[in-house]
mmCIF file of C-alpha atoms in Angstrom:
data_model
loop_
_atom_site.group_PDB
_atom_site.id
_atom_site.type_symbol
_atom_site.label_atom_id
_atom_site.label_comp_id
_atom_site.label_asym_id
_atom_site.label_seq_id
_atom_site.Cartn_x
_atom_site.Cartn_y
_atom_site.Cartn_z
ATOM 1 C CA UNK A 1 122.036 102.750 75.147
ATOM 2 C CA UNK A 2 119.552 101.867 77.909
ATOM 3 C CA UNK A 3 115.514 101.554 77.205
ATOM 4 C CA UNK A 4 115.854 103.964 74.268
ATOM 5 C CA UNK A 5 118.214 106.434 76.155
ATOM 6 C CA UNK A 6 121.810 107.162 76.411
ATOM 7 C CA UNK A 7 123.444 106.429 79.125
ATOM 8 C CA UNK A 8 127.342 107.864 80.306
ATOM 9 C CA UNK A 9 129.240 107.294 83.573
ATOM 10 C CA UNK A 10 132.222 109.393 85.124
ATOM 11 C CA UNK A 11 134.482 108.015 88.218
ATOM 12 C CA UNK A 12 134.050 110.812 90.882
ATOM 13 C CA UNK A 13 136.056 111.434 94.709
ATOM 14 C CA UNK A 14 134.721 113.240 97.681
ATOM 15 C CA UNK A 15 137.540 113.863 100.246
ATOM 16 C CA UNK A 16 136.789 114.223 103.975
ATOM 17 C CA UNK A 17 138.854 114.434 106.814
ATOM 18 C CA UNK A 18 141.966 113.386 105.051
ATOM 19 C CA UNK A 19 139.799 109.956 103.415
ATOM 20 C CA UNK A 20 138.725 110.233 99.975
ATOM 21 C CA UNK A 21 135.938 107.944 98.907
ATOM 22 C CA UNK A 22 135.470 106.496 95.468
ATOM 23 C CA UNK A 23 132.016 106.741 93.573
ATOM 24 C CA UNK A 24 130.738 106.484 89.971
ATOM 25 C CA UNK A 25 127.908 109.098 88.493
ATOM 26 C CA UNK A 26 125.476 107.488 85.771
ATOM 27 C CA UNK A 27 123.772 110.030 83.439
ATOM 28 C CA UNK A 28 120.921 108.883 81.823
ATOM 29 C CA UNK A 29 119.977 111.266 78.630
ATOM 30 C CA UNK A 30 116.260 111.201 78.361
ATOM 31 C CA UNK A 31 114.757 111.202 74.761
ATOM 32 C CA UNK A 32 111.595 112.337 75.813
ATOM 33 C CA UNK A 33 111.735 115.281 79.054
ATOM 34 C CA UNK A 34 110.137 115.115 82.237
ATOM 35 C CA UNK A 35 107.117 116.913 83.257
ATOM 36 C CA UNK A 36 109.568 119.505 85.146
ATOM 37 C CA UNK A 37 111.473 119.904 81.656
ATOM 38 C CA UNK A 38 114.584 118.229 83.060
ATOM 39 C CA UNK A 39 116.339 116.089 80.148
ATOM 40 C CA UNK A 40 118.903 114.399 82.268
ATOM 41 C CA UNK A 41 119.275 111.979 85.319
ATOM 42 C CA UNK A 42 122.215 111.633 87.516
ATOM 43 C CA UNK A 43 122.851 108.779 89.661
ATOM 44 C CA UNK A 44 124.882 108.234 91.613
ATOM 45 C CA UNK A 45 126.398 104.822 92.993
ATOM 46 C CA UNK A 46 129.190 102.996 95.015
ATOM 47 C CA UNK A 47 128.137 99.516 93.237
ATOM 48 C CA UNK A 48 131.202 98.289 91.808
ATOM 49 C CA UNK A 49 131.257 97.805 87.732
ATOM 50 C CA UNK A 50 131.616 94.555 87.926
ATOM 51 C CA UNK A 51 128.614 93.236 89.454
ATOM 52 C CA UNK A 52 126.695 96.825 88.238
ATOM 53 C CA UNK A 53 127.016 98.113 84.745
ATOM 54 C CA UNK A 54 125.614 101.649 83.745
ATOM 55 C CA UNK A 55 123.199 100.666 81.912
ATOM 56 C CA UNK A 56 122.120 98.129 84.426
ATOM 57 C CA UNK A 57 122.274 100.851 86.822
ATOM 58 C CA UNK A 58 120.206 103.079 85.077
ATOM 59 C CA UNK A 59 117.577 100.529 84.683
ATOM 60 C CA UNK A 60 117.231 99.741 88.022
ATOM 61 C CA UNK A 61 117.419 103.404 89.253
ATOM 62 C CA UNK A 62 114.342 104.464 86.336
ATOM 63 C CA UNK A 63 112.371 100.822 87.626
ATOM 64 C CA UNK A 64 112.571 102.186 91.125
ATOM 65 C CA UNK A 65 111.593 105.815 90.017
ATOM 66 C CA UNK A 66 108.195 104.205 88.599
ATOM 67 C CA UNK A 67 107.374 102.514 91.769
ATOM 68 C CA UNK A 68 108.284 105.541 93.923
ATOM 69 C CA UNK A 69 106.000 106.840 91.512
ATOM 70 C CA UNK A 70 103.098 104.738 92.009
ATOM 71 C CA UNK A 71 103.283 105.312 95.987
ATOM 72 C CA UNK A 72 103.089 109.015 95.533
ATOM 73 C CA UNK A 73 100.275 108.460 93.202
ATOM 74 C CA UNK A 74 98.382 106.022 95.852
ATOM 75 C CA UNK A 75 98.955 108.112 99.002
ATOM 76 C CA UNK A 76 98.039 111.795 97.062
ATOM 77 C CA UNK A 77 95.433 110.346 94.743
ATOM 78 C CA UNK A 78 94.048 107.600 96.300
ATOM 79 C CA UNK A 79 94.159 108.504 100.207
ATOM 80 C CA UNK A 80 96.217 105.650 100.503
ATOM 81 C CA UNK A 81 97.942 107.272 103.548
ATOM 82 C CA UNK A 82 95.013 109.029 105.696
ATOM 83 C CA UNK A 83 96.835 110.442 108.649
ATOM 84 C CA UNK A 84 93.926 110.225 110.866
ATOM 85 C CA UNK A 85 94.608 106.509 111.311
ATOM 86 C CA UNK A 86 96.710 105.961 114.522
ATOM 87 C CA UNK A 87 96.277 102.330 114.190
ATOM 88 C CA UNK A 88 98.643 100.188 112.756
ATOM 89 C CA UNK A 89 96.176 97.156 111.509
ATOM 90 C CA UNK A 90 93.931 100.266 110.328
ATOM 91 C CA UNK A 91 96.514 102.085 108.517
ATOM 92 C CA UNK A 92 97.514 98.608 106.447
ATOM 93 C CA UNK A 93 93.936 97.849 105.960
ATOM 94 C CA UNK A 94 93.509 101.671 104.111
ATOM 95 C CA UNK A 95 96.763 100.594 102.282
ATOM 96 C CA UNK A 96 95.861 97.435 101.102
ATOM 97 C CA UNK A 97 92.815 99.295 100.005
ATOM 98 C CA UNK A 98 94.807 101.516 97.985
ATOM 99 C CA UNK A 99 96.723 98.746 96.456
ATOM 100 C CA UNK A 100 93.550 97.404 95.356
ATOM 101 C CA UNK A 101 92.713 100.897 93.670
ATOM 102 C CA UNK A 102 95.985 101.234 92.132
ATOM 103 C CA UNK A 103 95.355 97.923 90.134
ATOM 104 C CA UNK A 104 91.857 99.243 88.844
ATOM 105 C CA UNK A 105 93.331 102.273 87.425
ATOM 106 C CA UNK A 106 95.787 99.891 85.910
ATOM 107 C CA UNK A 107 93.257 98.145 84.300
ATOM 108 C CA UNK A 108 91.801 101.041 82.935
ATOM 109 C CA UNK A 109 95.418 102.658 81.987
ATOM 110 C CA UNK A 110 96.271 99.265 79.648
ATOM 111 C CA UNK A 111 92.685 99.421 78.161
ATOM 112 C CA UNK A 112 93.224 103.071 77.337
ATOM 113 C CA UNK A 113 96.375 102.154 75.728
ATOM 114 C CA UNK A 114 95.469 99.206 73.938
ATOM 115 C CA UNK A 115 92.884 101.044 72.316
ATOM 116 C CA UNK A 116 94.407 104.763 71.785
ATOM 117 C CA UNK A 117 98.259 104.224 72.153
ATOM 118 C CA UNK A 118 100.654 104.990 74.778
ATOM 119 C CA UNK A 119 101.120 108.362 74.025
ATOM 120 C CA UNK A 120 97.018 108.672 74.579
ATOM 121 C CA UNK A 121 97.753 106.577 78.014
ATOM 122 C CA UNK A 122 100.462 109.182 79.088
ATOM 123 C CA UNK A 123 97.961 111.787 79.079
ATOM 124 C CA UNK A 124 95.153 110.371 81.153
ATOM 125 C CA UNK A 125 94.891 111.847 84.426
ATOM 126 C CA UNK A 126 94.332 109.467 87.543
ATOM 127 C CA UNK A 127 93.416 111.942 89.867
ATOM 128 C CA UNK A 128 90.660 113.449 87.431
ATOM 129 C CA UNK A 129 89.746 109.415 86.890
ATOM 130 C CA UNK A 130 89.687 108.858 90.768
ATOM 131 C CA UNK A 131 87.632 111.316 91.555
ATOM 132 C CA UNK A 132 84.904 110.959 88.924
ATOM 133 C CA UNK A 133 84.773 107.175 89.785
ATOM 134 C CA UNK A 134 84.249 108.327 93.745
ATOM 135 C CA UNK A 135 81.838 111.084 92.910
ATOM 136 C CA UNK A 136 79.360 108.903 90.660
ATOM 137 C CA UNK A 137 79.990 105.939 92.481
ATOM 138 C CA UNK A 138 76.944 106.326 94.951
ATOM 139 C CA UNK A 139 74.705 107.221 92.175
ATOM 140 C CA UNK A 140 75.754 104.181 89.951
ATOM 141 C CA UNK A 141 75.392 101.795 92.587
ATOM 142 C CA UNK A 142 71.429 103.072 93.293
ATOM 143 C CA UNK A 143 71.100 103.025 89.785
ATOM 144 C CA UNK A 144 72.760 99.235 88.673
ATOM 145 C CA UNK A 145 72.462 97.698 92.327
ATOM 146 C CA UNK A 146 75.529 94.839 93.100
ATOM 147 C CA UNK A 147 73.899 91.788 91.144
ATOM 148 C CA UNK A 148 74.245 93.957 87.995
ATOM 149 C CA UNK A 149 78.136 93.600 88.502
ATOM 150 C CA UNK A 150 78.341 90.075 88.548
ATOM 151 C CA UNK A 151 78.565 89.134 85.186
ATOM 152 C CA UNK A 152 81.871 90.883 84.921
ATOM 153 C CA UNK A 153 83.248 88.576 88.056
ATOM 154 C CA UNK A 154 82.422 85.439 85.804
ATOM 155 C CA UNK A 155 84.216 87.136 82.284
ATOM 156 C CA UNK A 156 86.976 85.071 81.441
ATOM 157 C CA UNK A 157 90.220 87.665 81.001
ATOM 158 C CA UNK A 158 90.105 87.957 77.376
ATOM 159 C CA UNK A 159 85.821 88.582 77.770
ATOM 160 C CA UNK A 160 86.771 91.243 80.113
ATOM 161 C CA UNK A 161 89.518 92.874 78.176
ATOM 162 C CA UNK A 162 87.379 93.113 75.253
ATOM 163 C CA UNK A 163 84.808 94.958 77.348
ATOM 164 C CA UNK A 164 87.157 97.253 79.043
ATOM 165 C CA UNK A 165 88.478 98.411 75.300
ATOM 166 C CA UNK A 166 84.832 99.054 74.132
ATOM 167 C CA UNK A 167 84.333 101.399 77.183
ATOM 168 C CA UNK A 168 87.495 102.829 76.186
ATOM 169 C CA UNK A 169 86.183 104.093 72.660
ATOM 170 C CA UNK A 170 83.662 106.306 74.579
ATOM 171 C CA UNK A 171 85.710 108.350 76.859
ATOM 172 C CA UNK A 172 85.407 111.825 76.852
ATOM 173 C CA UNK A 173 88.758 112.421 76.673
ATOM 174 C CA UNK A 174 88.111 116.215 77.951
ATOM 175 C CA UNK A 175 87.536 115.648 81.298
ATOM 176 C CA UNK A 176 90.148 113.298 81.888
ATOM 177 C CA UNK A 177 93.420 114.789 79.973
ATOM 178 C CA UNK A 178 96.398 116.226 82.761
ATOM 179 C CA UNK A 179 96.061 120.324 83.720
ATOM 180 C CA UNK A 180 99.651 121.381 81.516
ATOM 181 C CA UNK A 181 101.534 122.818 84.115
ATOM 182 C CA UNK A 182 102.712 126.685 83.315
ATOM 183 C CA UNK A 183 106.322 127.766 83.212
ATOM 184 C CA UNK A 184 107.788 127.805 86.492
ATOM 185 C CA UNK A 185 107.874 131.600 88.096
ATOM 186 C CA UNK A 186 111.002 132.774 90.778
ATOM 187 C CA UNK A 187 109.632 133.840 93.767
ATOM 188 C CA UNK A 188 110.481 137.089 94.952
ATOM 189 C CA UNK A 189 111.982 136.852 98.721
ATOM 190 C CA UNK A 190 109.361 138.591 101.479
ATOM 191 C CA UNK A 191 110.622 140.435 104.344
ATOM 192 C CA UNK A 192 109.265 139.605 107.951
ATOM 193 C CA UNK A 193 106.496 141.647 109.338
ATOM 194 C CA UNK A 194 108.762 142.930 112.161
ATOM 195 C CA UNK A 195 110.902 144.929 110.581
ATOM 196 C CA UNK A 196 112.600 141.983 108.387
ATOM 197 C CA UNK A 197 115.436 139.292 109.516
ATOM 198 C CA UNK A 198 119.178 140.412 110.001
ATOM 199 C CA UNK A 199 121.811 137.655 110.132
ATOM 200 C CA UNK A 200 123.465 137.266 113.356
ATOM 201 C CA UNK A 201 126.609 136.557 111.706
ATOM 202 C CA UNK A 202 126.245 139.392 108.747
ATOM 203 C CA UNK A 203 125.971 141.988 111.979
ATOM 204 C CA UNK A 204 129.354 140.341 113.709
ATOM 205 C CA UNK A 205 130.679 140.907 110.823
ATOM 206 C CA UNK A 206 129.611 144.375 110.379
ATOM 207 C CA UNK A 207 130.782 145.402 113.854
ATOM 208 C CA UNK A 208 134.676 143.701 113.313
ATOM 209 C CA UNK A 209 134.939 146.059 110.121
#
């Protein structure tokens, strides 16, 4: 068992040009399934067992899926990423910025879950979030101008926690729940608009017989 999952590991061989090399796949059973419906993640790993278990393995592997996580979510979400940047001082400045972001919506994530759960947390939104904070944020500032802010600068952390949870009690959690995502749909294969695309080698192949 590893962070409330089970976790199994098989030795494994890949042979190539006469050398065979030695690895070891970790399967982590997921209790609860990701978004895409998948209930189980394979890893695998040429860490030896004794300086990696599986479970330790697993661990690591699910900590570094978060963070991967959290960079997608920054660069999509939070234009963390813009591509017109050519700059390189410029393109760390708008990633810094997102950085900066990212911990605000963390803020708001553990007040949402100290007050509603976890379960409430997992389906809050952070692009919806984002982009109402970006679209009122002109507005607000007109509004309550800068010295308005100030007294939450001075809060001490428990001040400001308590403050964050009250806001939390009014959300309107419509507007900021996740879009369920619809059953996945195969695509049916389109021809070319010339006629369609023969393989080269399907035709050789054709002509020998």
């Amino acid at each position: 068992r590893c962070d409330g999952s089970s976790v199994y590991e098989q030795p494994v061989a890949f042979s190539f040009e006469g050398r065979v090399q030695k690895f070891r796949r970790v399967t982590v059973v997921l209790e609860k399934p990701t978004r895409d419906g998948d209930t189980e993640v394979h890893i695998l790993t040429n860490l030896p067992r004794s300086g990696a278990s599986s479970a330790l393995v697993a661990r690591l592997y699910r900590r570094r899926w978060t963070i991967e996580g959290l960079f997608l979510e920054m660069s999509q979400v939070l234009n963390a990423e813009p591509h017109a940047l050519a700059y390189p001082k410029a393109a760390l400045f708008a990633f810094c910025l997102g950085l900066l972001a990212s911990n605000a919506l963390a803020l708001i994530r553990a007040a949402v879950r100290a007050e509603h759960g976890a379960e409430v947390e997992d389906e809050l939104s952070v692009y919806y979030a984002a982009l109402d904070i970006q679209q009122v944020y002109r507005g607000m500032m007109i509004a309550l101008p800068a010295d308005r802010w100030k007294v939450f600068g001075a809060m001490s952390a428990e001040a400001l926690a308590d403050a964050l949870r009250q806001m939390a009690r009014a959300i309107d959690w419509a507007s900021y729940t996740k879009t369920a995502r619809g059953s996945k749909k195969p695509t049916a294969r389109k021809g070319y608009k010339n006629g369609g695309h023969v393989s080269t080698h399907k035709v050789l192949l054709k002509r020998k017989t």
